[in-house]
Amino acid sequence: MMKRISVLLLAAVMVIGMTACGKKDDVKTGVEDGTLTVGFDAEYPPYGYMDENGEYTGFDLELAEAVCEKEGWKLEKKPIVWESKDMELNSSSIDCIWNGFTKNGREDEYNFSVSYVDNSQVIVVAENSGIAKLSDLAGKVVGVQQASAALDVLTDEESDQKALADSFAEIKQFADYNTAFTELQAGALDALAIDIGVAKYQLNSRGEGFAMLDEALNSEEYAIGFRKDDGGAALAEIINKDLQELTNEGVVAELAEKYEISDMVTLTAK
């Protein structure tokens, strides 16, 4: 009888142990294979883009590389169609969305890292357009990237800028900003709603011919987006720790200066 009880107790302990292990294994960060796959828009400088050597680079990608060095991970840079970012993330094709990703209003949809950039949406026009303030956009054709925060600001029924958007002749959506700037230069667009960091980069790289309005459409924060599960929360925790260490070490400040966004970065040393 005692022998039978001992066998039953041993079996129970094994079942409990296996169940506990199973629960632990269910919490996956997505980098168990040692590779962090980052989804990004390849035409979104200065955060992610292809340089003159055909290499993907940018503030976000270099920051991701620094995190991977700390963790001993390999970084896989995966360009994605921005409109398909949720499908890419939820199918585990990527481990995170790291590319000037707006946190505001999306807090319930993702696990987010700490905010690291204070961003604004602004309006870019041709220098000779005669458009000097937001109210001048009435009756104009305004371009915006598909599935972008700027589009949300202009189309959300509860947005402070919905009335402004209703005054436009048209909101024209584009897959990428390079195409939008070509249309703006050609006169097919009157204005372009765009993130301020991208606007500054484009204006600096394209030279004369464009201007940015002083009035901003909106203010927001950038963060890294992870899946809405325990694995996403665990990965966010790891990367948050690394971001703080990289800030303390001065790496974040160096990258921000390199990509001319020092006035926008919100991470501070502790």
Short mmCIF file of N, CA and C in Angstrom, two decimals, residues 47-185:
data_model
loop_
_atom_site.label_atom_id
_atom_site.label_comp_id
_atom_site.label_asym_id
_atom_site.label_seq_id
_atom_site.Cartn_x
_atom_site.Cartn_y
_atom_site.Cartn_z
N TYR A 47 14.87 57.38 -39.30
CA TYR A 47 14.69 56.24 -38.38
C TYR A 47 15.03 54.90 -39.04
N GLY A 48 14.67 54.73 -40.30
CA GLY A 48 14.99 53.52 -41.03
C GLY A 48 14.93 53.78 -42.52
N TYR A 49 16.02 53.45 -43.24
CA TYR A 49 16.07 53.70 -44.68
C TYR A 49 17.29 53.00 -45.27
N MET A 50 17.41 53.02 -46.60
CA MET A 50 18.55 52.44 -47.28
C MET A 50 19.54 53.55 -47.63
N ASP A 51 20.80 53.38 -47.22
CA ASP A 51 21.79 54.42 -47.50
C ASP A 51 22.36 54.28 -48.90
N GLU A 52 23.35 55.13 -49.22
CA GLU A 52 23.91 55.14 -50.57
C GLU A 52 24.67 53.86 -50.91
N ASN A 53 25.02 53.09 -49.89
CA ASN A 53 25.72 51.82 -50.11
C ASN A 53 24.76 50.62 -50.22
N GLY A 54 23.46 50.92 -50.18
CA GLY A 54 22.47 49.85 -50.27
C GLY A 54 22.25 49.11 -48.97
N GLU A 55 22.68 49.71 -47.85
CA GLU A 55 22.53 49.10 -46.53
C GLU A 55 21.39 49.78 -45.77
N TYR A 56 20.62 48.98 -45.03
CA TYR A 56 19.57 49.56 -44.19
C TYR A 56 20.19 50.14 -42.93
N THR A 57 19.84 51.37 -42.64
CA THR A 57 20.39 52.05 -41.47
C THR A 57 19.36 53.04 -40.94
N GLY A 58 19.77 53.86 -39.98
CA GLY A 58 18.88 54.85 -39.38
C GLY A 58 19.00 54.82 -37.87
N PHE A 59 18.44 55.82 -37.23
CA PHE A 59 18.53 55.93 -35.78
C PHE A 59 17.97 54.69 -35.09
N ASP A 60 16.76 54.27 -35.47
CA ASP A 60 16.13 53.13 -34.82
C ASP A 60 16.91 51.84 -35.06
N LEU A 61 17.39 51.64 -36.28
CA LEU A 61 18.09 50.41 -36.60
C LEU A 61 19.45 50.34 -35.90
N GLU A 62 20.13 51.46 -35.80
CA GLU A 62 21.41 51.47 -35.07
C GLU A 62 21.18 51.25 -33.58
N LEU A 63 20.09 51.78 -33.06
CA LEU A 63 19.76 51.56 -31.65
C LEU A 63 19.42 50.09 -31.42
N ALA A 64 18.71 49.49 -32.37
CA ALA A 64 18.39 48.07 -32.28
C ALA A 64 19.67 47.22 -32.32
N GLU A 65 20.62 47.63 -33.14
CA GLU A 65 21.91 46.92 -33.22
C GLU A 65 22.64 46.98 -31.88
N ALA A 66 22.59 48.15 -31.23
CA ALA A 66 23.25 48.32 -29.94
C ALA A 66 22.61 47.42 -28.88
N VAL A 67 21.28 47.29 -28.92
CA VAL A 67 20.58 46.40 -27.99
C VAL A 67 21.00 44.95 -28.25
N CYS A 68 21.06 44.56 -29.51
CA CYS A 68 21.44 43.18 -29.85
C CYS A 68 22.87 42.87 -29.41
N GLU A 69 23.75 43.84 -29.50
CA GLU A 69 25.13 43.63 -29.03
C GLU A 69 25.14 43.35 -27.53
N LYS A 70 24.31 44.05 -26.80
CA LYS A 70 24.25 43.83 -25.35
C LYS A 70 23.71 42.44 -25.02
N GLU A 71 22.75 41.97 -25.78
CA GLU A 71 22.09 40.69 -25.48
C GLU A 71 22.76 39.50 -26.17
N GLY A 72 23.70 39.78 -27.07
CA GLY A 72 24.32 38.69 -27.81
C GLY A 72 23.40 38.13 -28.88
N TRP A 73 22.46 38.97 -29.36
CA TRP A 73 21.53 38.56 -30.40
C TRP A 73 22.04 38.98 -31.77
N LYS A 74 21.53 38.34 -32.79
CA LYS A 74 21.72 38.77 -34.17
C LYS A 74 20.52 39.62 -34.55
N LEU A 75 20.76 40.74 -35.22
CA LEU A 75 19.66 41.61 -35.65
C LEU A 75 19.27 41.28 -37.09
N GLU A 76 18.00 40.99 -37.30
CA GLU A 76 17.46 40.83 -38.65
C GLU A 76 16.59 42.04 -38.95
N LYS A 77 17.00 42.82 -39.94
CA LYS A 77 16.25 44.01 -40.34
C LYS A 77 15.28 43.61 -41.45
N LYS A 78 13.99 43.69 -41.15
CA LYS A 78 12.99 43.25 -42.12
C LYS A 78 12.12 44.42 -42.58
N PRO A 79 12.36 44.91 -43.80
CA PRO A 79 11.49 45.98 -44.33
C PRO A 79 10.07 45.45 -44.50
N ILE A 80 9.10 46.25 -44.11
CA ILE A 80 7.70 45.85 -44.23
C ILE A 80 6.88 46.95 -44.88
N VAL A 81 5.75 46.55 -45.46
CA VAL A 81 4.76 47.53 -45.91
C VAL A 81 4.08 48.03 -44.65
N TRP A 82 4.16 49.32 -44.40
CA TRP A 82 3.69 49.87 -43.12
C TRP A 82 2.23 49.51 -42.85
N GLU A 83 1.44 49.47 -43.88
CA GLU A 83 0.02 49.17 -43.72
C GLU A 83 -0.20 47.74 -43.23
N SER A 84 0.82 46.88 -43.41
CA SER A 84 0.70 45.47 -43.03
C SER A 84 1.44 45.14 -41.74
N LYS A 85 1.81 46.17 -40.99
CA LYS A 85 2.65 45.95 -39.80
C LYS A 85 1.99 45.05 -38.76
N ASP A 86 0.69 45.17 -38.55
CA ASP A 86 -0.01 44.35 -37.55
C ASP A 86 -0.01 42.88 -37.96
N MET A 87 -0.24 42.62 -39.25
CA MET A 87 -0.22 41.24 -39.74
C MET A 87 1.18 40.63 -39.55
N GLU A 88 2.21 41.41 -39.85
CA GLU A 88 3.59 40.93 -39.71
C GLU A 88 3.89 40.60 -38.24
N LEU A 89 3.43 41.45 -37.34
CA LEU A 89 3.71 41.25 -35.92
C LEU A 89 2.92 40.07 -35.36
N ASN A 90 1.64 40.03 -35.63
CA ASN A 90 0.79 39.00 -35.05
C ASN A 90 1.04 37.61 -35.62
N SER A 91 1.64 37.54 -36.81
CA SER A 91 2.00 36.25 -37.40
C SER A 91 3.39 35.80 -36.97
N SER A 92 4.05 36.61 -36.12
CA SER A 92 5.41 36.34 -35.64
C SER A 92 6.45 36.41 -36.76
N SER A 93 6.11 37.06 -37.84
CA SER A 93 7.09 37.28 -38.91
C SER A 93 8.15 38.27 -38.44
N ILE A 94 7.75 39.15 -37.53
CA ILE A 94 8.68 40.08 -36.87
C ILE A 94 8.46 40.00 -35.36
N ASP A 95 9.47 40.40 -34.60
CA ASP A 95 9.36 40.38 -33.14
C ASP A 95 8.87 41.71 -32.59
N CYS A 96 9.07 42.78 -33.35
CA CYS A 96 8.62 44.10 -32.89
C CYS A 96 8.55 45.06 -34.06
N ILE A 97 7.82 46.15 -33.84
CA ILE A 97 7.75 47.25 -34.80
C ILE A 97 8.62 48.36 -34.22
N TRP A 98 9.73 48.62 -34.88
CA TRP A 98 10.70 49.59 -34.33
C TRP A 98 11.08 50.55 -35.44
N ASN A 99 10.31 51.62 -35.59
CA ASN A 99 10.57 52.54 -36.69
C ASN A 99 9.66 53.75 -36.61
N GLY A 100 9.93 54.63 -35.67
CA GLY A 100 9.09 55.81 -35.54
C GLY A 100 7.63 55.44 -35.36
N PHE A 101 7.37 54.56 -34.41
CA PHE A 101 6.02 54.02 -34.21
C PHE A 101 5.31 54.78 -33.09
N THR A 102 4.20 55.40 -33.43
CA THR A 102 3.47 56.22 -32.47
C THR A 102 2.76 55.37 -31.41
N LYS A 103 2.97 55.74 -30.18
CA LYS A 103 2.40 55.02 -29.04
C LYS A 103 1.00 55.52 -28.67
N ASN A 104 0.80 56.81 -28.79
CA ASN A 104 -0.45 57.44 -28.33
C ASN A 104 -1.68 56.87 -29.03
N GLY A 105 -2.66 56.47 -28.22
CA GLY A 105 -3.90 55.94 -28.75
C GLY A 105 -3.84 54.47 -29.12
N ARG A 106 -2.66 53.86 -28.98
CA ARG A 106 -2.49 52.45 -29.33
C ARG A 106 -2.09 51.60 -28.12
N GLU A 107 -2.15 52.18 -26.94
CA GLU A 107 -1.65 51.52 -25.75
C GLU A 107 -2.33 50.18 -25.46
N ASP A 108 -3.58 50.04 -25.86
CA ASP A 108 -4.32 48.80 -25.59
C ASP A 108 -4.09 47.73 -26.65
N GLU A 109 -3.42 48.08 -27.73
CA GLU A 109 -3.25 47.16 -28.86
C GLU A 109 -1.90 46.46 -28.86
N TYR A 110 -0.92 47.01 -28.14
CA TYR A 110 0.43 46.47 -28.15
C TYR A 110 1.02 46.52 -26.74
N ASN A 111 2.07 45.74 -26.52
CA ASN A 111 2.97 45.99 -25.41
C ASN A 111 4.02 46.96 -25.94
N PHE A 112 4.23 48.06 -25.23
CA PHE A 112 5.16 49.08 -25.71
C PHE A 112 6.38 49.17 -24.81
N SER A 113 7.48 49.58 -25.43
CA SER A 113 8.67 49.96 -24.67
C SER A 113 8.42 51.32 -24.03
N VAL A 114 9.40 51.81 -23.30
CA VAL A 114 9.34 53.19 -22.83
C VAL A 114 9.34 54.11 -24.05
N SER A 115 8.76 55.27 -23.93
CA SER A 115 8.81 56.26 -25.01
C SER A 115 10.25 56.78 -25.13
N TYR A 116 10.70 56.96 -26.36
CA TYR A 116 12.09 57.42 -26.52
C TYR A 116 12.24 58.66 -27.40
N VAL A 117 11.17 59.04 -28.10
CA VAL A 117 11.21 60.26 -28.92
C VAL A 117 9.90 61.01 -28.78
N ASP A 118 10.00 62.32 -28.62
CA ASP A 118 8.83 63.20 -28.59
C ASP A 118 8.67 63.75 -30.00
N ASN A 119 7.60 63.36 -30.67
CA ASN A 119 7.42 63.66 -32.09
C ASN A 119 6.19 64.55 -32.30
N SER A 120 6.18 65.22 -33.43
CA SER A 120 5.01 66.01 -33.82
C SER A 120 4.71 65.76 -35.28
N GLN A 121 3.44 65.90 -35.66
CA GLN A 121 3.08 65.89 -37.08
C GLN A 121 3.03 67.33 -37.55
N VAL A 122 3.63 67.57 -38.70
CA VAL A 122 3.70 68.93 -39.24
C VAL A 122 3.25 68.92 -40.70
N ILE A 123 3.17 70.11 -41.27
CA ILE A 123 2.79 70.26 -42.66
C ILE A 123 3.97 70.82 -43.46
N VAL A 124 4.29 70.14 -44.57
CA VAL A 124 5.33 70.59 -45.49
C VAL A 124 4.66 71.03 -46.79
N VAL A 125 5.11 72.18 -47.31
CA VAL A 125 4.55 72.73 -48.55
C VAL A 125 5.69 73.18 -49.45
N ALA A 126 5.36 73.50 -50.68
CA ALA A 126 6.34 74.12 -51.57
C ALA A 126 6.55 75.56 -51.10
N GLU A 127 7.78 76.04 -51.23
CA GLU A 127 8.12 77.38 -50.71
C GLU A 127 7.25 78.47 -51.31
N ASN A 128 6.89 78.32 -52.56
CA ASN A 128 6.10 79.36 -53.25
C ASN A 128 4.61 79.07 -53.26
N SER A 129 4.15 78.23 -52.34
CA SER A 129 2.75 77.80 -52.34
C SER A 129 1.78 78.86 -51.85
N GLY A 130 2.27 79.79 -51.06
CA GLY A 130 1.39 80.80 -50.46
C GLY A 130 0.68 80.29 -49.22
N ILE A 131 0.99 79.06 -48.81
CA ILE A 131 0.41 78.47 -47.60
C ILE A 131 1.33 78.77 -46.42
N ALA A 132 0.83 79.53 -45.43
CA ALA A 132 1.67 79.94 -44.31
C ALA A 132 1.16 79.42 -42.98
N LYS A 133 -0.10 79.02 -42.91
CA LYS A 133 -0.67 78.53 -41.66
C LYS A 133 -1.70 77.43 -41.97
N LEU A 134 -2.09 76.71 -40.94
CA LEU A 134 -2.98 75.57 -41.12
C LEU A 134 -4.30 75.96 -41.80
N SER A 135 -4.84 77.10 -41.45
CA SER A 135 -6.13 77.51 -42.03
C SER A 135 -6.03 77.75 -43.54
N ASP A 136 -4.82 77.95 -44.05
CA ASP A 136 -4.63 78.15 -45.49
C ASP A 136 -4.81 76.86 -46.28
N LEU A 137 -4.94 75.73 -45.57
CA LEU A 137 -5.08 74.43 -46.24
C LEU A 137 -6.51 74.15 -46.71
N ALA A 138 -7.43 75.01 -46.37
CA ALA A 138 -8.82 74.84 -46.82
C ALA A 138 -8.87 74.79 -48.34
N GLY A 139 -9.54 73.76 -48.86
CA GLY A 139 -9.67 73.62 -50.31
C GLY A 139 -8.44 73.03 -50.99
N LYS A 140 -7.45 72.57 -50.20
CA LYS A 140 -6.20 72.04 -50.76
C LYS A 140 -6.17 70.52 -50.75
N VAL A 141 -5.30 69.96 -51.58
CA VAL A 141 -5.06 68.52 -51.60
C VAL A 141 -3.86 68.22 -50.70
N VAL A 142 -4.10 67.43 -49.66
CA VAL A 142 -3.07 67.16 -48.66
C VAL A 142 -2.70 65.68 -48.70
N GLY A 143 -1.40 65.40 -48.81
CA GLY A 143 -0.92 64.03 -48.86
C GLY A 143 -0.54 63.52 -47.48
N VAL A 144 -0.63 62.20 -47.31
CA VAL A 144 -0.29 61.57 -46.04
C VAL A 144 0.05 60.10 -46.29
N GLN A 145 0.91 59.52 -45.46
CA GLN A 145 1.24 58.10 -45.63
C GLN A 145 0.10 57.22 -45.13
N GLN A 146 -0.10 56.11 -45.82
CA GLN A 146 -1.11 55.14 -45.40
C GLN A 146 -0.81 54.60 -44.01
N ALA A 147 -1.85 54.42 -43.22
CA ALA A 147 -1.75 53.82 -41.87
C ALA A 147 -0.81 54.57 -40.95
N SER A 148 -0.64 55.86 -41.18
CA SER A 148 0.27 56.66 -40.36
C SER A 148 -0.47 57.40 -39.25
N ALA A 149 0.30 57.89 -38.28
CA ALA A 149 -0.28 58.67 -37.20
C ALA A 149 -0.89 59.97 -37.73
N ALA A 150 -0.26 60.54 -38.74
CA ALA A 150 -0.79 61.78 -39.33
C ALA A 150 -2.16 61.54 -39.94
N LEU A 151 -2.34 60.39 -40.58
CA LEU A 151 -3.65 60.06 -41.14
C LEU A 151 -4.68 59.92 -40.03
N ASP A 152 -4.29 59.29 -38.93
CA ASP A 152 -5.21 59.15 -37.79
C ASP A 152 -5.63 60.51 -37.25
N VAL A 153 -4.66 61.41 -37.15
CA VAL A 153 -4.95 62.75 -36.62
C VAL A 153 -5.96 63.48 -37.49
N LEU A 154 -5.87 63.26 -38.79
CA LEU A 154 -6.74 63.98 -39.72
C LEU A 154 -8.09 63.32 -39.94
N THR A 155 -8.21 62.03 -39.63
CA THR A 155 -9.46 61.32 -39.94
C THR A 155 -10.23 60.83 -38.73
N ASP A 156 -9.60 60.77 -37.57
CA ASP A 156 -10.29 60.32 -36.36
C ASP A 156 -11.40 61.31 -36.02
N GLU A 157 -12.60 60.79 -35.81
CA GLU A 157 -13.75 61.66 -35.54
C GLU A 157 -13.58 62.47 -34.25
N GLU A 158 -12.75 61.97 -33.32
CA GLU A 158 -12.55 62.66 -32.06
C GLU A 158 -11.29 63.54 -32.07
N SER A 159 -10.61 63.61 -33.19
CA SER A 159 -9.38 64.39 -33.28
C SER A 159 -9.67 65.89 -33.28
N ASP A 160 -8.75 66.65 -32.68
CA ASP A 160 -8.87 68.11 -32.67
C ASP A 160 -8.71 68.69 -34.08
N GLN A 161 -8.12 67.91 -34.99
CA GLN A 161 -7.87 68.41 -36.34
C GLN A 161 -8.86 67.88 -37.38
N LYS A 162 -9.92 67.20 -36.92
CA LYS A 162 -10.90 66.66 -37.86
C LYS A 162 -11.59 67.78 -38.64
N ALA A 163 -11.90 68.87 -37.99
CA ALA A 163 -12.55 70.00 -38.68
C ALA A 163 -11.64 70.58 -39.74
N LEU A 164 -10.35 70.66 -39.42
CA LEU A 164 -9.38 71.14 -40.40
C LEU A 164 -9.36 70.22 -41.61
N ALA A 165 -9.30 68.90 -41.35
CA ALA A 165 -9.26 67.93 -42.44
C ALA A 165 -10.51 68.00 -43.31
N ASP A 166 -11.64 68.26 -42.69
CA ASP A 166 -12.90 68.35 -43.44
C ASP A 166 -12.90 69.54 -44.41
N SER A 167 -12.01 70.49 -44.16
CA SER A 167 -11.94 71.66 -45.04
C SER A 167 -11.07 71.40 -46.28
N PHE A 168 -10.30 70.28 -46.27
CA PHE A 168 -9.44 69.96 -47.41
C PHE A 168 -10.29 69.58 -48.62
N ALA A 169 -9.75 69.81 -49.80
CA ALA A 169 -10.39 69.31 -51.01
C ALA A 169 -10.26 67.79 -51.07
N GLU A 170 -9.12 67.27 -50.59
CA GLU A 170 -8.88 65.82 -50.63
C GLU A 170 -7.71 65.46 -49.72
N ILE A 171 -7.80 64.29 -49.10
CA ILE A 171 -6.66 63.69 -48.43
C ILE A 171 -6.18 62.55 -49.31
N LYS A 172 -4.96 62.64 -49.80
CA LYS A 172 -4.43 61.66 -50.73
C LYS A 172 -3.39 60.80 -50.02
N GLN A 173 -3.61 59.49 -50.02
CA GLN A 173 -2.72 58.59 -49.28
C GLN A 173 -1.64 57.99 -50.17
N PHE A 174 -0.44 57.81 -49.58
CA PHE A 174 0.71 57.26 -50.28
C PHE A 174 1.32 56.12 -49.48
N ALA A 175 1.94 55.19 -50.18
CA ALA A 175 2.62 54.07 -49.51
C ALA A 175 3.92 54.53 -48.86
N ASP A 176 4.56 55.56 -49.43
CA ASP A 176 5.83 56.04 -48.88
C ASP A 176 5.97 57.53 -49.13
N TYR A 177 6.85 58.17 -48.37
CA TYR A 177 7.02 59.62 -48.45
C TYR A 177 7.84 60.07 -49.64
N ASN A 178 8.69 59.21 -50.18
CA ASN A 178 9.46 59.60 -51.36
C ASN A 178 8.51 59.90 -52.53
N THR A 179 7.51 59.04 -52.70
CA THR A 179 6.52 59.28 -53.75
C THR A 179 5.73 60.54 -53.46
N ALA A 180 5.38 60.74 -52.20
CA ALA A 180 4.60 61.92 -51.82
C ALA A 180 5.38 63.21 -52.09
N PHE A 181 6.67 63.21 -51.79
CA PHE A 181 7.48 64.41 -52.05
C PHE A 181 7.61 64.68 -53.55
N THR A 182 7.68 63.63 -54.34
CA THR A 182 7.73 63.79 -55.80
C THR A 182 6.46 64.47 -56.29
N GLU A 183 5.33 64.04 -55.75
CA GLU A 183 4.04 64.63 -56.14
C GLU A 183 3.91 66.08 -55.65
N LEU A 184 4.45 66.33 -54.45
CA LEU A 184 4.42 67.70 -53.92
C LEU A 184 5.26 68.63 -54.78
N GLN A 185 6.43 68.15 -55.18
CA GLN A 185 7.32 68.94 -56.03
C GLN A 185 6.71 69.20 -57.41
#
